[in-house]
Amino acid sequence: MSDSQERRRIISPDTLRGGAEVRTPPGQTLTAKWPVLHYGSVPRVDPNEAGWTLRVFGLCQRPYELSYEQIRAMPAIEVFCDMHCVTHWSRLDNTFVGVSTRELIERAGPKAEARFVMCHSEAEFTVNVPLDEFVAEDCILAYGWEGREITPEHGWPLRGLVPRLYLWKSAKWIRGIELRATDTPGFWERNGYHMHGDPWKEERFGW
Ligand SMILES: Nc1nc2c(c(=O)[nH]1)N[C@H]1C(S)=C(S)[C@@H](COP(=O)(O)O)O[C@H]1N2
Ligand SMILES: [Mo]
């Protein structure tokens, strides 16, 4: 990872709500461990293989692809945030490292009609997020957690991180970001999860 002294550090606003109790959304229980949850098996990903790219496409002026090397050469951002899973666990005080979603999106020149993103991952996993929330300051594509590389089961080489929504909105093994005019359900949303997923409103299931 690059020199930590040069990193911009972002504090996710939900961490500033108060003590642990106040910071824990309704219906959640705190855990010190970080559970692993996903559909299917952990994909084997070699990001330095020729075929691996992160693709930004859809409703934009300049769709593009980046190699993993190019992503790791971008300015690294540190995000301090809490994680809230729809299965009722929350983990406070996490420090992730990665690259700014806002920077990635701006580089593509989104068209005025673009209002949502669909994140695309390995094994055809998808997740939908409103564009304005996806480019929030505390959203990154992450490769580090607590001073180490994120493990493959948590989404290495690259995972989305949208701290203000339930953790299912944070796509592990991400490979693409699609800009869209309309909101379409992703993988878990098609299986009954909420289209938005705000933990403070308990937007767990149903549309
Ligand atoms: N690619 C992919 N990303 C995914 C999922 C998945 O099934 N596939 N599940 C989501 C769900 S439901 C949760 S709760 C979080 C869990 O992240 P973690 O295993 O790192 O705790 O990943 C999210 N990202
Ligand atoms: Mo989940």
Coordinates of C-alpha atoms and ligand atoms in Angstrom, one line a residue:
M1 CA 0.0 0.0 0.0
S2 CA 1.2 3.5 -0.7
D3 CA 2.6 5.9 1.9
S4 CA 0.0 6.5 4.6
Q5 CA 1.2 10.0 5.3
E6 CA -0.1 11.1 1.9
R7 CA -3.5 9.6 2.4
R8 CA -6.6 11.6 2.7
R9 CA -8.7 10.4 5.6
I10 CA -12.5 10.6 5.5
I11 CA -14.7 10.2 8.5
S12 CA -18.0 8.7 7.6
P13 CA -20.6 11.0 9.2
D14 CA -22.6 8.2 10.8
T15 CA -19.6 7.5 13.1
L16 CA -20.1 10.9 14.7
R17 CA -23.6 10.3 16.0
G18 CA -22.3 9.6 19.5
G19 CA -21.4 6.6 21.6
A20 CA -21.6 3.0 20.4
E21 CA -25.3 2.7 21.4
V22 CA -26.3 5.8 19.5
R23 CA -24.1 4.8 16.5
T24 CA -25.9 1.4 16.3
P25 CA -29.0 1.5 14.0
P26 CA -32.3 -0.1 15.2
G27 CA -32.4 -3.9 15.3
Q28 CA -28.6 -4.3 15.1
T29 CA -26.2 -6.1 17.5
L30 CA -22.5 -5.2 17.7
T31 CA -19.9 -7.7 16.8
A32 CA -16.1 -7.5 17.1
K33 CA -15.5 -10.1 14.4
W34 CA -16.2 -9.4 10.7
P35 CA -18.5 -12.1 9.4
V36 CA -18.3 -13.3 5.8
L37 CA -21.6 -13.3 3.8
H38 CA -22.2 -13.8 0.1
Y39 CA -24.0 -15.9 -2.4
G40 CA -22.0 -18.7 -4.0
S41 CA -18.3 -19.4 -3.5
V42 CA -15.3 -17.1 -3.2
P43 CA -14.1 -16.5 -6.7
R44 CA -10.4 -16.9 -7.4
V45 CA -9.3 -13.6 -8.9
D46 CA -5.9 -12.7 -10.1
P47 CA -6.1 -8.9 -10.8
N48 CA -2.7 -8.9 -12.5
E49 CA -3.9 -11.3 -15.1
A50 CA -4.4 -9.6 -18.5
G51 CA -8.2 -10.0 -18.5
W52 CA -8.8 -8.2 -15.3
T53 CA -10.2 -4.7 -15.6
L54 CA -12.5 -2.3 -13.8
R55 CA -14.9 -1.0 -16.3
V56 CA -16.9 2.3 -16.0
F57 CA -19.6 2.4 -18.6
G58 CA -23.3 3.2 -19.4
L59 CA -24.7 6.7 -19.5
C60 CA -21.4 8.7 -19.7
Q61 CA -19.3 10.6 -22.2
R62 CA -16.1 8.6 -21.8
P63 CA -16.5 5.0 -20.8
Y64 CA -13.1 3.5 -19.8
E65 CA -11.3 0.5 -18.3
L66 CA -8.5 0.5 -15.7
S67 CA -6.0 -2.2 -14.9
Y68 CA -5.5 -3.2 -11.3
E69 CA -2.1 -1.5 -11.4
Q70 CA -3.7 1.7 -12.5
I71 CA -6.2 1.6 -9.7
R72 CA -3.4 1.0 -7.1
A73 CA -1.6 4.0 -8.6
M74 CA -4.5 6.3 -7.9
P75 CA -4.4 8.4 -4.7
A76 CA -5.4 6.2 -1.8
I77 CA -8.2 7.4 0.5
E78 CA -8.7 6.1 4.1
V79 CA -12.3 5.8 5.2
F80 CA -13.3 5.4 8.9
C81 CA -16.7 3.9 9.0
D82 CA -19.2 1.5 10.6
M83 CA -20.6 -1.5 8.8
H84 CA -24.2 -2.6 9.2
C85 CA -25.4 -5.9 7.8
V86 CA -29.1 -6.6 7.1
T87 CA -28.7 -9.9 9.0
H88 CA -28.5 -7.7 12.2
W89 CA -24.8 -7.4 13.0
S90 CA -22.9 -4.1 13.0
R91 CA -19.2 -3.6 13.3
L92 CA -18.0 -0.2 14.4
D93 CA -14.6 1.6 13.9
N94 CA -13.4 0.2 10.6
T95 CA -10.6 1.8 8.6
F96 CA -10.7 0.9 4.9
V97 CA -8.3 2.1 2.2
G98 CA -9.1 2.4 -1.5
V99 CA -9.9 4.8 -4.3
S100 CA -12.7 7.4 -4.6
T101 CA -15.9 6.4 -6.3
R102 CA -16.5 10.1 -7.1
E103 CA -13.2 10.3 -8.9
L104 CA -13.9 7.2 -10.9
I105 CA -17.3 8.4 -11.9
E106 CA -16.3 12.0 -12.7
R107 CA -13.5 10.6 -15.0
A108 CA -16.2 9.0 -17.1
G109 CA -18.2 12.2 -17.5
P110 CA -21.7 11.0 -16.5
K111 CA -24.5 12.2 -18.7
A112 CA -27.2 14.4 -17.1
E113 CA -29.7 11.6 -17.2
A114 CA -27.5 9.3 -15.1
R115 CA -29.1 8.9 -11.7
F116 CA -28.2 5.3 -10.5
V117 CA -25.3 3.0 -10.7
M118 CA -25.4 -0.8 -11.1
C119 CA -22.2 -2.4 -9.6
H120 CA -21.2 -5.6 -11.5
S121 CA -19.0 -8.2 -9.8
E122 CA -17.5 -11.6 -10.5
A123 CA -20.1 -14.4 -11.1
E124 CA -22.7 -11.9 -12.3
F125 CA -23.5 -10.4 -8.9
T126 CA -25.0 -7.0 -9.2
V127 CA -26.2 -4.3 -6.8
N128 CA -28.0 -1.0 -7.5
V129 CA -27.2 2.3 -5.7
P130 CA -28.4 5.9 -6.3
L131 CA -25.6 7.8 -8.0
D132 CA -25.6 10.7 -5.6
E133 CA -25.1 8.3 -2.7
F134 CA -22.5 6.3 -4.6
V135 CA -20.3 9.3 -5.1
A136 CA -20.6 10.4 -1.4
E137 CA -17.2 11.4 0.1
D138 CA -17.0 8.2 2.2
C139 CA -17.6 5.8 -0.7
I140 CA -14.6 4.0 -2.1
L141 CA -13.6 0.9 -4.0
A142 CA -11.5 -0.7 -1.2
Y143 CA -8.5 -3.0 -1.2
G144 CA -7.3 -2.5 2.4
W145 CA -8.8 -2.9 5.8
E146 CA -7.1 -2.3 9.2
G147 CA -3.6 -1.9 7.6
R148 CA -3.8 -5.1 5.6
E149 CA -5.0 -6.2 2.2
I150 CA -8.7 -7.2 2.4
T151 CA -9.0 -11.0 2.3
P152 CA -10.4 -12.8 -0.8
E153 CA -13.6 -13.8 1.2
H154 CA -14.2 -10.1 2.0
G155 CA -13.9 -9.1 -1.7
W156 CA -10.2 -8.7 -2.6
P157 CA -8.8 -7.5 -5.0
L158 CA -11.4 -4.8 -5.0
R159 CA -14.8 -4.2 -3.3
G160 CA -17.3 -1.5 -3.2
L161 CA -17.8 0.3 0.2
V162 CA -21.0 2.4 0.7
P163 CA -20.9 2.9 4.4
R164 CA -24.2 4.7 4.9
L165 CA -26.2 1.8 3.4
Y166 CA -26.6 -1.8 4.6
L167 CA -23.5 -3.8 3.7
W168 CA -25.1 -5.8 0.9
K169 CA -24.8 -2.6 -1.2
S170 CA -21.0 -2.9 -1.0
A171 CA -20.2 -5.2 -3.9
K172 CA -17.3 -7.6 -3.3
W173 CA -15.0 -8.6 -6.2
I174 CA -16.3 -5.6 -8.2
R175 CA -15.4 -5.4 -11.9
G176 CA -17.7 -2.7 -13.3
I177 CA -19.8 0.4 -12.6
E178 CA -22.7 1.1 -14.9
L179 CA -24.3 4.5 -15.0
R180 CA -28.0 4.3 -15.5
A181 CA -31.1 6.6 -15.8
T182 CA -33.4 4.2 -14.0
D183 CA -33.3 2.1 -10.9
T184 CA -33.3 -1.7 -11.5
P185 CA -33.0 -4.3 -8.8
G186 CA -29.6 -6.1 -8.4
F187 CA -29.1 -9.6 -7.2
W188 CA -30.3 -9.3 -3.6
E189 CA -33.0 -6.8 -4.5
R190 CA -34.5 -9.3 -7.0
N191 CA -34.5 -11.7 -4.0
G192 CA -36.6 -9.4 -1.8
Y193 CA -34.0 -6.9 -0.4
H194 CA -34.9 -3.2 -0.3
M195 CA -34.1 -1.1 -3.4
H196 CA -32.4 1.5 -1.1
G197 CA -31.2 -0.1 2.1
D198 CA -30.8 2.7 4.7
P199 CA -30.1 1.1 8.0
W200 CA -31.4 4.0 10.0
K201 CA -34.8 3.6 8.4
E202 CA -34.5 -0.2 8.6
E203 CA -35.0 -0.5 4.8
R204 CA -34.3 -4.2 4.9
F205 CA -36.8 -6.0 2.7
G206 CA -39.5 -5.0 0.2
W207 CA -39.5 -2.0 -2.1
Ligands
LIG1 N1 -20.1 -10.0 -5.1 C1 -20.8 -10.1 -4.1 N2 -20.8 -9.1 -3.2 C2 -21.6 -9.1 -2.1 C3 -22.5 -10.1 -1.8 C4 -22.5 -11.2 -2.8 O1 -23.3 -12.2 -2.6 N3 -21.7 -11.1 -3.9 N4 -23.2 -10.1 -0.7 C5 -23.5 -8.8 0.0 C6 -23.9 -9.0 1.3 S1 -25.5 -9.7 1.4 C7 -23.2 -8.6 2.4 S2 -23.9 -8.6 3.9 C8 -21.8 -8.2 2.3 C9 -21.0 -8.9 3.3 O2 -19.7 -8.5 3.2 P1 -18.6 -9.3 4.1 O3 -18.6 -10.7 3.7 O4 -17.3 -8.7 3.7 O5 -19.0 -9.1 5.5 O6 -21.3 -8.3 1.0 C10 -22.2 -7.9 0.0 N5 -21.5 -8.0 -1.3
MO2 MO -26.2 -9.5 3.6

